[in-house]
Coordinates of C-alpha atoms in Angstrom, one line a residue:
X248 CA -139.4 -143.8 -92.6
X249 CA -136.3 -145.4 -90.6
X250 CA -134.7 -148.1 -92.3
X251 CA -135.9 -151.2 -91.4
X252 CA -137.8 -149.6 -88.5
X253 CA -141.5 -148.0 -88.1
X254 CA -140.1 -145.2 -86.5
X255 CA -140.9 -141.7 -88.1
X256 CA -137.4 -140.2 -88.4
X257 CA -134.0 -140.8 -90.1
X258 CA -130.9 -141.1 -87.6
X259 CA -127.6 -139.2 -88.7
X260 CA -125.8 -142.4 -88.7
X261 CA -128.7 -143.7 -91.4
X262 CA -127.9 -140.3 -93.3
X263 CA -124.1 -141.0 -93.5
X264 CA -124.4 -144.8 -94.4
X265 CA -123.3 -145.9 -97.8
X266 CA -126.7 -146.8 -98.5
X267 CA -128.2 -143.9 -97.3
X268 CA -131.0 -142.2 -99.9
X269 CA -129.8 -138.6 -100.4
X270 CA -128.3 -136.2 -102.8
X271 CA -125.2 -137.6 -103.0
X272 CA -125.7 -141.3 -101.7
X273 CA -128.2 -144.2 -101.7
X274 CA -129.9 -145.6 -104.4
X275 CA -129.4 -144.3 -108.3
X276 CA -126.0 -142.4 -107.0
X277 CA -122.6 -143.1 -107.9
X278 CA -119.9 -143.6 -105.2
X279 CA -117.2 -140.4 -105.2
X280 CA -114.3 -141.2 -107.4
X281 CA -112.4 -138.3 -105.7
X282 CA -109.1 -139.5 -104.0
X283 CA -108.8 -140.3 -100.5
X284 CA -106.1 -138.7 -98.3
X285 CA -103.9 -141.1 -98.8
X286 CA -103.6 -140.5 -102.8
X287 CA -99.8 -139.7 -103.4
X288 CA -99.6 -139.0 -107.1
X289 CA -95.9 -140.3 -108.8
X290 CA -94.8 -137.9 -111.6
X291 CA -94.9 -138.9 -115.2
X292 CA -91.1 -138.6 -115.2
X293 CA -90.4 -140.6 -112.2
X294 CA -89.5 -144.3 -112.2
X295 CA -92.3 -146.5 -110.5
X296 CA -89.4 -148.5 -108.2
X297 CA -87.0 -146.0 -107.4
X298 CA -89.6 -143.1 -107.0
X299 CA -86.7 -141.0 -108.6
X300 CA -86.4 -139.2 -112.1
X301 CA -85.6 -142.0 -114.6
X302 CA -82.5 -141.8 -117.2
X303 CA -83.2 -144.6 -119.6
X304 CA -86.9 -144.9 -119.4
X305 CA -89.0 -148.2 -120.1
X306 CA -92.7 -149.4 -120.0
X307 CA -94.7 -152.5 -119.5
X308 CA -97.3 -153.2 -122.2
X309 CA -100.1 -151.7 -119.5
X310 CA -98.1 -148.4 -119.5
X311 CA -96.1 -148.3 -116.1
X312 CA -92.9 -146.6 -116.7
X313 CA -89.5 -147.7 -115.1
X314 CA -85.9 -147.0 -115.2
X315 CA -83.9 -149.5 -117.0
X316 CA -81.2 -150.3 -114.6
X317 CA -83.9 -150.1 -111.4
X318 CA -86.5 -152.7 -113.0
X319 CA -83.6 -155.0 -114.2
X320 CA -82.2 -155.2 -110.5
X321 CA -85.7 -155.9 -109.6
X322 CA -86.8 -158.8 -112.1
X323 CA -83.3 -160.5 -111.1
X324 CA -84.6 -160.7 -107.1
X325 CA -88.4 -161.1 -108.0
X326 CA -89.3 -161.5 -111.6
X327 CA -92.3 -159.8 -111.1
X328 CA -94.1 -156.3 -111.8
X329 CA -93.6 -154.2 -108.7
X330 CA -96.8 -152.2 -109.4
X331 CA -99.4 -155.1 -109.5
X332 CA -97.4 -158.1 -108.5
X333 CA -97.6 -160.1 -111.9
X334 CA -95.1 -161.9 -113.8
X335 CA -92.9 -159.7 -115.9
X336 CA -89.8 -160.7 -117.9
X337 CA -87.0 -158.3 -119.7
X338 CA -88.3 -159.0 -123.1
X339 CA -91.8 -157.7 -122.1
X340 CA -90.0 -154.1 -121.6
X341 CA -90.2 -151.6 -123.9
X342 CA -87.9 -149.1 -124.5
X343 CA -89.3 -145.2 -124.7
X344 CA -88.0 -142.4 -126.6
X345 CA -88.8 -138.9 -125.3
X346 CA -88.4 -135.8 -127.4
X347 CA -86.6 -132.8 -125.1
X348 CA -86.6 -129.3 -126.0
X349 CA -83.1 -127.7 -125.8
X350 CA -84.0 -124.4 -125.9
X351 CA -86.5 -124.7 -122.9
X352 CA -83.8 -126.3 -120.7
X353 CA -84.0 -130.0 -121.5
X354 CA -87.9 -130.1 -120.9
X355 CA -90.1 -133.4 -122.4
X356 CA -92.4 -132.3 -125.2
X357 CA -94.2 -133.8 -128.3
X358 CA -92.2 -134.2 -130.9
X359 CA -94.9 -132.9 -133.6
X360 CA -96.4 -129.5 -131.5
X361 CA -93.4 -129.1 -129.1
X362 CA -96.0 -128.8 -126.3
X363 CA -94.0 -129.5 -122.7
X364 CA -95.5 -132.8 -121.0
X365 CA -96.9 -131.9 -117.6
X366 CA -98.6 -133.9 -115.0
X367 CA -102.0 -133.2 -116.3
X368 CA -101.3 -134.2 -120.1
X369 CA -102.5 -137.4 -121.5
X370 CA -99.5 -139.1 -122.6
X371 CA -99.0 -142.1 -124.9
X372 CA -96.4 -144.2 -126.4
X373 CA -96.3 -146.5 -129.5
X374 CA -95.4 -150.1 -128.9
X375 CA -93.3 -150.8 -131.9
X376 CA -91.3 -147.5 -132.1
X377 CA -91.3 -146.8 -128.5
X378 CA -91.7 -142.7 -129.5
X379 CA -93.5 -140.7 -127.3
X380 CA -96.5 -138.5 -128.3
X381 CA -99.4 -136.3 -126.7
X382 CA -102.6 -138.4 -127.2
X383 CA -104.2 -135.1 -128.8
X384 CA -101.7 -135.3 -131.7
X385 CA -102.0 -138.8 -132.3
X386 CA -105.8 -138.5 -132.0
X387 CA -106.0 -135.7 -134.5
X388 CA -103.4 -136.6 -137.0
X389 CA -103.4 -140.7 -137.0
X390 CA -106.8 -141.5 -135.5
X391 CA -109.0 -139.2 -137.2
X392 CA -107.1 -138.9 -140.4
X393 CA -107.1 -142.7 -140.2
X394 CA -103.2 -142.2 -141.2
X395 CA -101.7 -145.4 -139.2
X396 CA -97.9 -144.4 -139.3
X397 CA -95.9 -143.1 -136.8
X398 CA -95.7 -139.2 -137.2
X399 CA -91.5 -139.3 -136.3
X400 CA -90.3 -142.8 -137.9
X401 CA -93.1 -143.2 -140.6
X402 CA -93.5 -147.3 -139.6
X403 CA -97.0 -148.7 -139.4
X404 CA -98.5 -149.3 -136.2
X405 CA -102.6 -150.3 -135.2
X406 CA -104.6 -149.0 -132.6
X407 CA -103.7 -151.8 -130.1
X408 CA -100.1 -150.5 -130.4
X409 CA -101.2 -147.1 -128.5
X410 CA -99.9 -147.5 -125.0
X411 CA -101.1 -144.8 -122.3
X412 CA -98.6 -143.8 -119.9
X413 CA -100.4 -141.3 -118.2
X414 CA -104.1 -140.2 -118.5
X415 CA -105.2 -137.1 -116.4
X416 CA -108.9 -138.6 -116.0
X417 CA -107.5 -141.7 -114.8
X418 CA -105.3 -140.7 -111.5
X419 CA -105.4 -143.9 -109.9
X420 CA -103.1 -145.6 -112.0
X421 CA -100.5 -143.1 -110.7
X422 CA -101.1 -143.5 -107.1
X423 CA -98.4 -144.5 -105.0
X424 CA -100.3 -146.0 -102.2
X425 CA -102.0 -148.5 -104.7
X426 CA -98.4 -150.0 -105.7
X427 CA -98.2 -153.6 -104.4
X428 CA -94.5 -153.5 -103.2
X429 CA -95.1 -150.4 -101.0
X430 CA -98.1 -152.1 -99.3
X431 CA -95.9 -155.0 -98.5
X432 CA -93.0 -152.9 -97.3
X433 CA -90.8 -154.4 -100.0
X434 CA -87.4 -152.8 -100.2
X435 CA -86.5 -151.1 -103.5
X436 CA -83.1 -151.0 -103.2
X437 CA -80.2 -152.4 -105.3
X438 CA -77.6 -154.0 -104.4
X439 CA -75.3 -151.8 -104.6
X440 CA -77.4 -149.2 -103.0
X441 CA -77.8 -151.6 -100.1
X442 CA -74.2 -152.3 -99.8
X443 CA -73.8 -148.4 -99.8
X444 CA -76.4 -147.9 -96.6
X445 CA -75.0 -150.8 -94.7
X446 CA -71.6 -149.7 -95.1
X447 CA -69.9 -148.1 -91.9
X448 CA -69.0 -144.2 -92.1
X449 CA -65.9 -143.4 -94.0
X450 CA -63.7 -142.0 -91.4
X451 CA -61.0 -140.9 -93.8
X452 CA -63.2 -138.1 -94.9
X453 CA -64.6 -137.2 -91.7
X454 CA -61.2 -135.0 -90.7
X455 CA -61.1 -134.4 -87.1
X456 CA -64.7 -136.0 -86.6
X457 CA -62.9 -139.2 -87.0
X458 CA -61.1 -138.9 -83.6
X459 CA -64.5 -138.8 -81.8
X460 CA -66.1 -141.9 -83.1
X461 CA -62.8 -143.6 -82.7
X462 CA -62.6 -142.5 -79.1
X463 CA -66.6 -143.1 -78.5
X464 CA -66.1 -146.8 -79.8
X465 CA -63.1 -147.4 -78.1
X466 CA -64.6 -146.4 -74.5
X467 CA -66.2 -149.3 -72.8
X468 CA -69.8 -148.4 -71.1
X469 CA -68.9 -148.7 -67.3
X470 CA -72.2 -147.7 -65.9
X471 CA -74.8 -150.3 -64.7
X472 CA -77.6 -151.1 -67.3
X473 CA -81.0 -150.2 -65.6
X474 CA -84.7 -150.7 -66.3
X475 CA -87.0 -147.5 -66.9
X476 CA -86.7 -146.6 -63.3
X477 CA -83.5 -146.6 -61.2
X478 CA -84.6 -149.6 -59.0
X479 CA -85.3 -152.0 -61.6
X480 CA -82.4 -154.0 -62.9
X481 CA -82.4 -154.3 -66.7
X482 CA -82.8 -158.3 -67.6
X483 CA -80.3 -158.5 -69.9
X484 CA -77.5 -157.4 -67.4
X485 CA -76.3 -161.1 -67.5
X486 CA -75.8 -160.9 -63.6
X487 CA -76.5 -163.7 -61.1
X488 CA -79.3 -163.3 -58.9
X489 CA -77.1 -162.7 -55.8
X490 CA -75.4 -159.9 -57.8
X491 CA -78.5 -158.7 -59.2
X492 CA -79.8 -157.9 -55.5
X493 CA -76.8 -156.3 -54.8
X494 CA -77.2 -153.9 -57.4
X495 CA -80.5 -153.2 -56.7
X496 CA -79.4 -152.8 -53.0
X497 CA -76.8 -150.2 -53.9
X498 CA -79.2 -148.5 -56.3
X499 CA -82.1 -148.5 -53.9
X500 CA -79.2 -146.3 -51.4
X501 CA -78.2 -144.0 -54.2
X502 CA -81.8 -143.0 -54.9
X503 CA -82.2 -142.7 -51.1
X504 CA -79.3 -140.4 -51.0
X505 CA -80.4 -136.5 -50.9
X506 CA -79.2 -135.2 -54.3
X507 CA -76.2 -133.0 -54.1
X508 CA -76.2 -129.7 -56.1
X509 CA -73.6 -129.7 -58.6
X510 CA -70.8 -127.4 -58.9
X511 CA -71.8 -126.4 -62.3
X512 CA -75.5 -125.6 -61.4
X513 CA -76.9 -122.9 -63.6
X514 CA -76.7 -119.2 -61.6
X515 CA -79.1 -116.2 -62.8
X516 CA -76.6 -113.7 -64.0
X517 CA -77.2 -110.3 -62.7
X518 CA -78.0 -107.7 -65.7
X519 CA -75.3 -104.6 -65.8
X520 CA -76.5 -101.3 -65.4
X521 CA -75.2 -100.5 -68.8
X522 CA -76.4 -103.4 -70.7
X523 CA -78.1 -102.5 -74.3
X524 CA -81.0 -103.7 -75.7
X525 CA -79.5 -106.0 -78.2
X526 CA -77.0 -108.9 -78.2
X527 CA -73.4 -108.8 -78.8
X528 CA -74.0 -110.7 -82.4
X529 CA -71.4 -112.9 -81.6
X530 CA -73.4 -115.9 -81.6
X531 CA -74.8 -115.1 -85.2
X532 CA -71.1 -114.5 -86.1
X533 CA -69.6 -117.5 -85.1
X534 CA -72.2 -119.5 -86.5
X535 CA -71.8 -118.3 -90.2
X536 CA -68.1 -118.0 -90.0
X537 CA -65.4 -120.1 -89.3
X538 CA -62.8 -117.5 -88.4
X539 CA -64.7 -116.5 -85.3
X540 CA -64.5 -118.4 -81.9
X541 CA -67.7 -120.4 -81.2
X542 CA -70.3 -118.7 -78.8
X543 CA -73.3 -120.2 -78.0
X544 CA -75.1 -117.7 -75.9
X545 CA -76.9 -114.2 -76.6
X546 CA -74.9 -112.0 -74.0
X547 CA -76.3 -108.4 -74.1
X548 CA -74.2 -105.8 -75.6
X549 CA -72.4 -103.4 -72.9
X550 CA -72.4 -99.6 -73.7
X551 CA -69.8 -97.1 -72.9
X552 CA -70.2 -94.9 -69.5
X553 CA -71.1 -92.0 -72.5
X554 CA -73.4 -94.0 -74.4
X555 CA -75.2 -95.0 -71.3
X556 CA -75.6 -91.4 -69.8
X557 CA -76.6 -90.0 -73.1
X558 CA -80.1 -91.7 -73.1
X559 CA -82.8 -89.1 -72.5
X560 CA -84.3 -88.6 -69.2
X561 CA -81.2 -90.8 -67.5
X562 CA -79.4 -88.0 -66.2
X563 CA -81.6 -85.5 -64.6
X564 CA -79.1 -83.6 -62.4
X565 CA -78.8 -80.0 -63.7
X566 CA -75.6 -78.6 -64.4
X567 CA -74.3 -75.4 -63.9
X568 CA -71.9 -72.8 -65.9
X569 CA -70.3 -69.6 -66.3
X570 CA -69.4 -67.9 -69.7
X571 CA -66.6 -65.0 -68.4
X572 CA -67.2 -62.3 -71.4
X573 CA -65.4 -59.3 -72.0
X574 CA -68.6 -57.1 -70.8
X575 CA -69.6 -59.4 -67.9
X576 CA -70.3 -62.9 -66.6
X577 CA -73.4 -65.1 -67.6
X578 CA -74.2 -67.9 -65.5
X579 CA -76.4 -70.7 -66.9
X580 CA -78.4 -73.2 -65.5
X581 CA -77.7 -76.4 -67.8
X582 CA -80.7 -79.0 -68.8
X583 CA -79.6 -82.4 -69.6
X584 CA -82.7 -84.2 -68.8
X585 CA -84.1 -84.3 -72.4
X586 CA -81.1 -82.5 -74.2
X587 CA -78.1 -85.1 -72.8
X588 CA -75.9 -84.8 -76.1
X589 CA -76.2 -81.0 -76.4
X590 CA -75.4 -80.3 -72.4
X591 CA -72.5 -83.2 -72.9
X592 CA -70.9 -81.7 -76.2
X593 CA -70.9 -78.0 -74.4
X594 CA -69.9 -79.4 -71.1
X595 CA -66.7 -81.2 -72.9
X596 CA -65.7 -78.5 -75.2
X597 CA -65.9 -76.0 -72.2
X598 CA -63.3 -78.0 -70.1
X599 CA -61.1 -78.3 -72.9
X600 CA -60.8 -74.6 -73.5
X601 CA -62.4 -74.5 -77.0
X602 CA -64.8 -71.4 -76.5
X603 CA -61.6 -69.6 -74.8
X604 CA -61.4 -66.6 -77.2
X605 CA -64.3 -66.8 -79.2
X606 CA -66.2 -64.1 -80.1
X607 CA -69.9 -63.6 -80.4
X608 CA -70.1 -63.2 -83.8
X609 CA -73.9 -62.3 -84.5
X610 CA -76.0 -59.8 -82.5
X611 CA -79.5 -59.1 -83.4
X612 CA -81.2 -56.4 -80.9
X613 CA -84.8 -58.0 -79.7
X614 CA -83.7 -61.3 -81.0
X615 CA -80.7 -63.2 -79.9
X616 CA -76.9 -63.3 -79.4
X617 CA -75.1 -66.2 -81.2
X618 CA -71.4 -67.8 -81.0
X619 CA -69.5 -70.4 -80.7
X620 CA -67.7 -70.4 -83.8
X621 CA -63.6 -70.5 -83.7
X622 CA -63.6 -68.7 -87.1
X623 CA -66.0 -66.1 -86.5
X624 CA -67.6 -66.8 -89.9
X625 CA -70.9 -68.2 -88.6
X626 CA -69.7 -71.3 -90.5
X627 CA -67.3 -73.1 -88.6
X628 CA -67.3 -75.1 -85.5
X629 CA -67.3 -78.6 -84.3
X630 CA -69.0 -80.8 -81.8
X631 CA -66.7 -82.7 -79.3
X632 CA -67.6 -86.0 -81.5
X633 CA -66.1 -83.7 -84.8
X634 CA -69.6 -84.1 -86.7
X635 CA -73.1 -83.0 -86.4
X636 CA -75.6 -84.4 -84.1
X637 CA -79.1 -84.9 -83.9
X638 CA -81.8 -82.6 -82.7
X639 CA -83.4 -83.1 -79.2
X640 CA -87.2 -82.0 -78.9
X641 CA -88.6 -84.4 -76.6
X642 CA -88.8 -82.2 -73.8
X643 CA -90.9 -79.8 -72.5
X644 CA -88.8 -76.3 -72.9
X645 CA -90.1 -73.8 -74.9
X646 CA -88.2 -70.2 -76.1
X647 CA -90.9 -68.9 -74.2
X648 CA -88.8 -66.2 -72.0
X649 CA -85.5 -64.2 -71.9
X650 CA -81.9 -65.9 -71.8
X651 CA -83.1 -69.5 -73.3
X652 CA -79.8 -71.0 -74.7
X653 CA -80.3 -73.2 -77.6
X654 CA -77.9 -75.1 -80.4
X655 CA -77.6 -72.9 -83.4
X656 CA -78.2 -75.1 -86.6
X657 CA -78.1 -75.3 -90.5
X658 CA -81.4 -77.5 -91.0
X659 CA -82.2 -80.5 -89.3
X660 CA -79.6 -82.6 -87.1
X661 CA -76.7 -80.4 -88.0
X662 CA -75.9 -79.1 -84.7
X663 CA -72.1 -78.5 -83.7
X664 CA -70.6 -76.0 -81.4
X665 CA -72.8 -73.2 -81.8
X666 CA -75.3 -71.5 -79.9
X667 CA -77.5 -68.6 -79.4
X668 CA -79.2 -66.7 -76.6
X669 CA -82.8 -65.3 -76.9
X670 CA -83.4 -61.5 -75.7
X671 CA -87.1 -62.5 -75.8
X672 CA -89.5 -65.2 -76.4
X673 CA -89.1 -66.4 -79.2
X674 CA -91.9 -69.4 -79.6
X675 CA -91.7 -69.7 -83.3
X676 CA -88.4 -71.7 -82.6
X677 CA -90.0 -74.4 -81.0
X678 CA -88.8 -78.0 -82.4
X679 CA -86.4 -76.6 -84.9
X680 CA -83.5 -75.7 -82.2
X681 CA -82.5 -77.6 -79.4
X682 CA -82.7 -76.0 -75.7
X683 CA -80.2 -77.2 -73.7
X684 CA -79.7 -74.3 -70.8
X685 CA -80.9 -71.0 -69.4
X686 CA -79.9 -67.8 -67.9
X687 CA -79.7 -67.7 -64.2
X688 CA -77.7 -64.8 -63.7
X689 CA -76.0 -62.0 -65.7
X690 CA -79.4 -60.6 -66.8
X691 CA -77.6 -56.9 -67.2
X692 CA -74.5 -58.4 -68.9
X693 CA -77.0 -59.6 -71.3
X694 CA -78.5 -56.2 -71.8
X695 CA -75.2 -54.5 -72.2
X696 CA -74.4 -56.9 -75.0
X697 CA -77.6 -56.2 -76.4
X698 CA -76.8 -52.6 -76.6
X699 CA -73.6 -53.0 -78.9
X700 CA -73.6 -51.4 -81.7
X701 CA -73.7 -53.9 -85.1
X702 CA -73.1 -53.7 -89.0
X703 CA -76.4 -53.3 -90.8
X704 CA -75.9 -56.4 -93.3
X705 CA -74.4 -58.9 -90.9
X706 CA -75.5 -57.9 -87.5
X707 CA -71.9 -58.2 -86.4
X708 CA -70.5 -56.3 -83.3
X709 CA -68.5 -53.5 -84.3
X710 CA -66.9 -54.1 -80.8
X711 CA -66.0 -57.5 -80.3
X712 CA -67.4 -59.5 -77.5
X713 CA -65.3 -62.1 -76.6
X714 CA -65.7 -65.4 -74.3
X715 CA -62.6 -65.1 -72.0
X716 CA -63.2 -68.1 -70.5
X717 CA -66.4 -70.9 -69.9
X718 CA -66.0 -72.4 -66.5
X719 CA -68.3 -75.6 -65.7
X720 CA -69.4 -75.1 -61.7
X721 CA -71.2 -78.5 -61.5
X722 CA -70.7 -81.2 -64.7
X723 CA -74.1 -83.0 -64.2
X724 CA -72.7 -86.3 -65.7
X725 CA -69.8 -86.4 -63.2
X726 CA -72.4 -85.9 -60.4
X727 CA -74.6 -88.6 -62.3
X728 CA -71.5 -91.3 -61.9
X729 CA -70.7 -90.1 -58.6
X730 CA -74.5 -91.2 -57.3
X731 CA -74.1 -94.6 -59.1
X732 CA -70.9 -95.7 -57.5
X733 CA -72.1 -94.6 -54.4
X734 CA -75.3 -96.8 -54.9
X735 CA -73.1 -99.6 -56.1
X736 CA -71.0 -99.4 -52.8
X737 CA -74.0 -99.4 -50.6
X738 CA -75.5 -102.1 -52.2
X739 CA -72.4 -104.3 -52.1
X740 CA -72.0 -103.5 -48.6
X741 CA -75.7 -104.5 -47.7
X742 CA -75.0 -108.0 -49.7
X743 CA -71.7 -108.6 -47.6
X744 CA -73.8 -107.7 -44.1
X745 CA -76.7 -110.1 -45.2
X746 CA -74.0 -113.1 -45.9
X747 CA -72.4 -112.4 -42.6
X748 CA -75.8 -112.9 -41.3
X749 CA -77.3 -109.3 -40.8
X750 CA -77.1 -106.5 -38.2
X751 CA -78.3 -106.4 -34.8
X752 CA -81.3 -103.9 -35.7
X753 CA -82.2 -106.5 -38.5
X754 CA -82.4 -109.7 -36.1
X755 CA -85.1 -107.9 -34.3
X756 CA -88.6 -107.3 -35.2
X757 CA -90.7 -104.1 -34.3
X758 CA -92.3 -106.7 -31.9
X759 CA -89.0 -107.0 -30.1
X760 CA -88.8 -110.9 -31.5
X761 CA -85.5 -111.9 -32.7
X762 CA -85.1 -113.8 -36.0
X763 CA -82.4 -115.8 -37.8
X764 CA -80.9 -114.7 -41.3
X765 CA -83.6 -117.0 -42.4
X766 CA -86.5 -114.9 -40.7
X767 CA -87.4 -117.6 -38.1
X768 CA -88.3 -116.7 -34.4
X769 CA -85.5 -117.7 -32.0
X770 CA -87.6 -119.0 -29.1
X771 CA -86.0 -119.5 -26.0
X772 CA -85.1 -123.0 -24.5
X773 CA -87.9 -124.4 -22.9
X774 CA -89.6 -127.5 -21.9
X775 CA -91.9 -129.7 -24.3
X776 CA -95.0 -128.3 -25.2
X777 CA -98.5 -129.3 -26.1
X778 CA -100.3 -127.9 -28.8
X779 CA -99.6 -124.2 -29.6
X780 CA -99.5 -122.5 -26.2
X781 CA -100.2 -125.1 -23.3
X782 CA -96.9 -126.4 -21.6
X783 CA -96.4 -130.0 -21.0
X784 CA -96.5 -131.0 -17.0
X785 CA -93.2 -132.0 -15.8
X786 CA -94.7 -134.5 -12.7
X787 CA -93.2 -131.9 -10.1
X788 CA -96.2 -130.1 -9.2
X789 CA -94.8 -126.7 -9.6
X790 CA -96.8 -124.1 -12.1
X791 CA -99.9 -122.5 -12.3
X792 CA -102.8 -125.1 -11.8
X793 CA -106.4 -124.8 -12.5
X794 CA -108.6 -124.7 -9.3
X795 CA -112.0 -125.5 -9.1
X796 CA -115.1 -123.3 -8.9
X797 CA -116.3 -123.1 -5.3
X798 CA -119.4 -121.0 -5.7
X799 CA -123.0 -122.7 -4.8
X800 CA -125.4 -124.2 -6.8
X801 CA -127.9 -121.7 -8.3
X802 CA -131.3 -121.6 -7.0
X803 CA -133.7 -122.9 -9.7
X804 CA -136.3 -120.5 -11.0
X805 CA -140.0 -121.3 -10.3
X806 CA -141.7 -121.5 -13.3
X807 CA -145.4 -120.0 -13.0
X808 CA -148.4 -122.5 -13.5
X809 CA -151.1 -121.9 -15.9
X810 CA -154.4 -123.5 -16.3
X811 CA -155.4 -126.2 -14.0
X812 CA -152.0 -127.1 -13.3
X813 CA -150.6 -130.6 -12.8
X814 CA -153.1 -132.0 -10.8
X815 CA -150.9 -133.4 -8.1
X816 CA -152.9 -131.9 -5.7
X817 CA -156.2 -133.7 -6.3

C-alpha cells in the first residue's frame, strides 16, 4: 500500500508530496495555479521599470507597459527588456493612447462604452494605432461582427495586431517577483535620480539644523575605537602592537574600576498630595504648536487646595455653626464628608456675612423653614462661586428626622445659597435635595419659628424672622488643612532624623541589641571567631576548657542463654 514498499499504511509525508494520490494532488490532477505568498501584482497603470504611475505610456509587442522616459534611459544602459531580459530596441516600442473620463476625475476608460478600467478589466491595445480598448468591446464589435476597423480612428487592423495589456485570467504576467531585473537586484533608477540620491544634503534649506550638521562633521571622534567588548581593541585602529597593549591595559583598568553613579542619575520623584488624575497637557500642546516651549514629561496637573478638599469622602471632620435668629439661636452640625461643596459654600458665605440680615421668607408648618435669599423673593441668591453647583447624593444621609438642613433648588444641579430646615421626616425629598447638616441644639427656637403666623398664599411669615448673624465655630476645611500640615511637618522631621542616623531608641531592638542606621548589629570588639559561635583559641590557655568524663566504664549486661548454650562446657 505504501509508495514503493509493502507496508499497509501511507505516511503523512507521502500524502503531502507532489506525486501523492488524493483529491487535489497525484495522478490525474493538475497543480494549483494559485499565486504563492511572494506574489505582488503590478497595477495596469504603473510602469514596469519605475513601479510608479506612468505619464507617457508605451508598450512592448508582448504587452508590457513602461513609461517612455524610464524605458529609454534603461535601454541606453542595458538594451534589454527589464522584465524578461530579451533584447529590446526603442523602435519596437508602441505608443499608447488612453482615453480618460474628464467628469470622473481623469480615470482611464474604454473610449466606446466609457467603462472605467480596473485591475480586473481585460485590456487590449491595437498595434498600428495604439488605441486602448476593453477586450469585451473589441470582441463584440470587431471580432464577432468581423469588422476589422479601429473603433476610434477607423483604420484597418488584423487579429495579430491585438496586444493584451492586462488579462485577469493570467495574473502571472503582472507578477513583480517574476521580473528579471528585480530578481537580479539591478537598480532601476535613472542617472538623474541616481545623482540626486548620491548628492549630499542641501544644507542651505535646513535653516538652524545646518549648524548642527556642520558641528557634527567638524568635531573629530576622540574616543578610542574598540571592538564588541571593551577589552577587545578594534583591528582597524592603526595602532602598533605596543600601543594596542597599552590601550588594552588602560581599557581593562577602566573596566575594573567600580562604576560611579553619575550626578544626573534618575531619581524617583514623589507625587504631590494634590496631584490630579490627569496630566498638564503641556507635552501634547508643545508637540502640536511651535509657539510653546517644548515639554517632554507628562507631569500630573496640580489641584488647588479648594479643588483638592472638595472631593467626596476626603474631609471627614464635622463642622459646627450657629444661626442667631431674631427668635433665638440654632446650632448646626455640618457634614462635609458627602456634601463638601454645599458645606464649603455655606461656610464661605457665612464668613463673608452674606446671610446677615437675611430673613426666612418661607415657613410651612409641619414641613420646613426656608431662607438664604438676600432678595427675600425666593428666586435670588448665589453660591460662593457665583453660579449654581451640582447636587451631592452619594452619602447615606436622609430626611428622616426633624432638623435636617438641606439645599433648596429649582431642579437638578441648581443649588445656590438658599437652604431649608425640616420640621418633620420628609423622606420623599431624598436624592432630590443635598443634605449638608443637622440641628444639634435650638429645637425650642425651631418650634417658636414654626408657630409664627404666615400668609395663606405664599406661606410668608407675617413677622419677619431674621438671621441676625451666622457664626462658624469649627471650619472642617481649616481643620483638615491644619492636620495635613502637622502630618507633613512630622514626616519631614522623621526624614531629617533618619538622614542624621536615627534616634537612640531606634538604634536598640526589643532584645537589647544595638543596630546601625543600615540595620546591622553593632557587635562588641572580640577576638577572632571560629564558625558562628565558638571563639578561636589564643594559645594562652585561658578561658573555659572542656574536661573529660571521669566516670567508670559501665558494666556489661549478661545475656540470657537460651536452648543449649554455646557448648563451651562440653
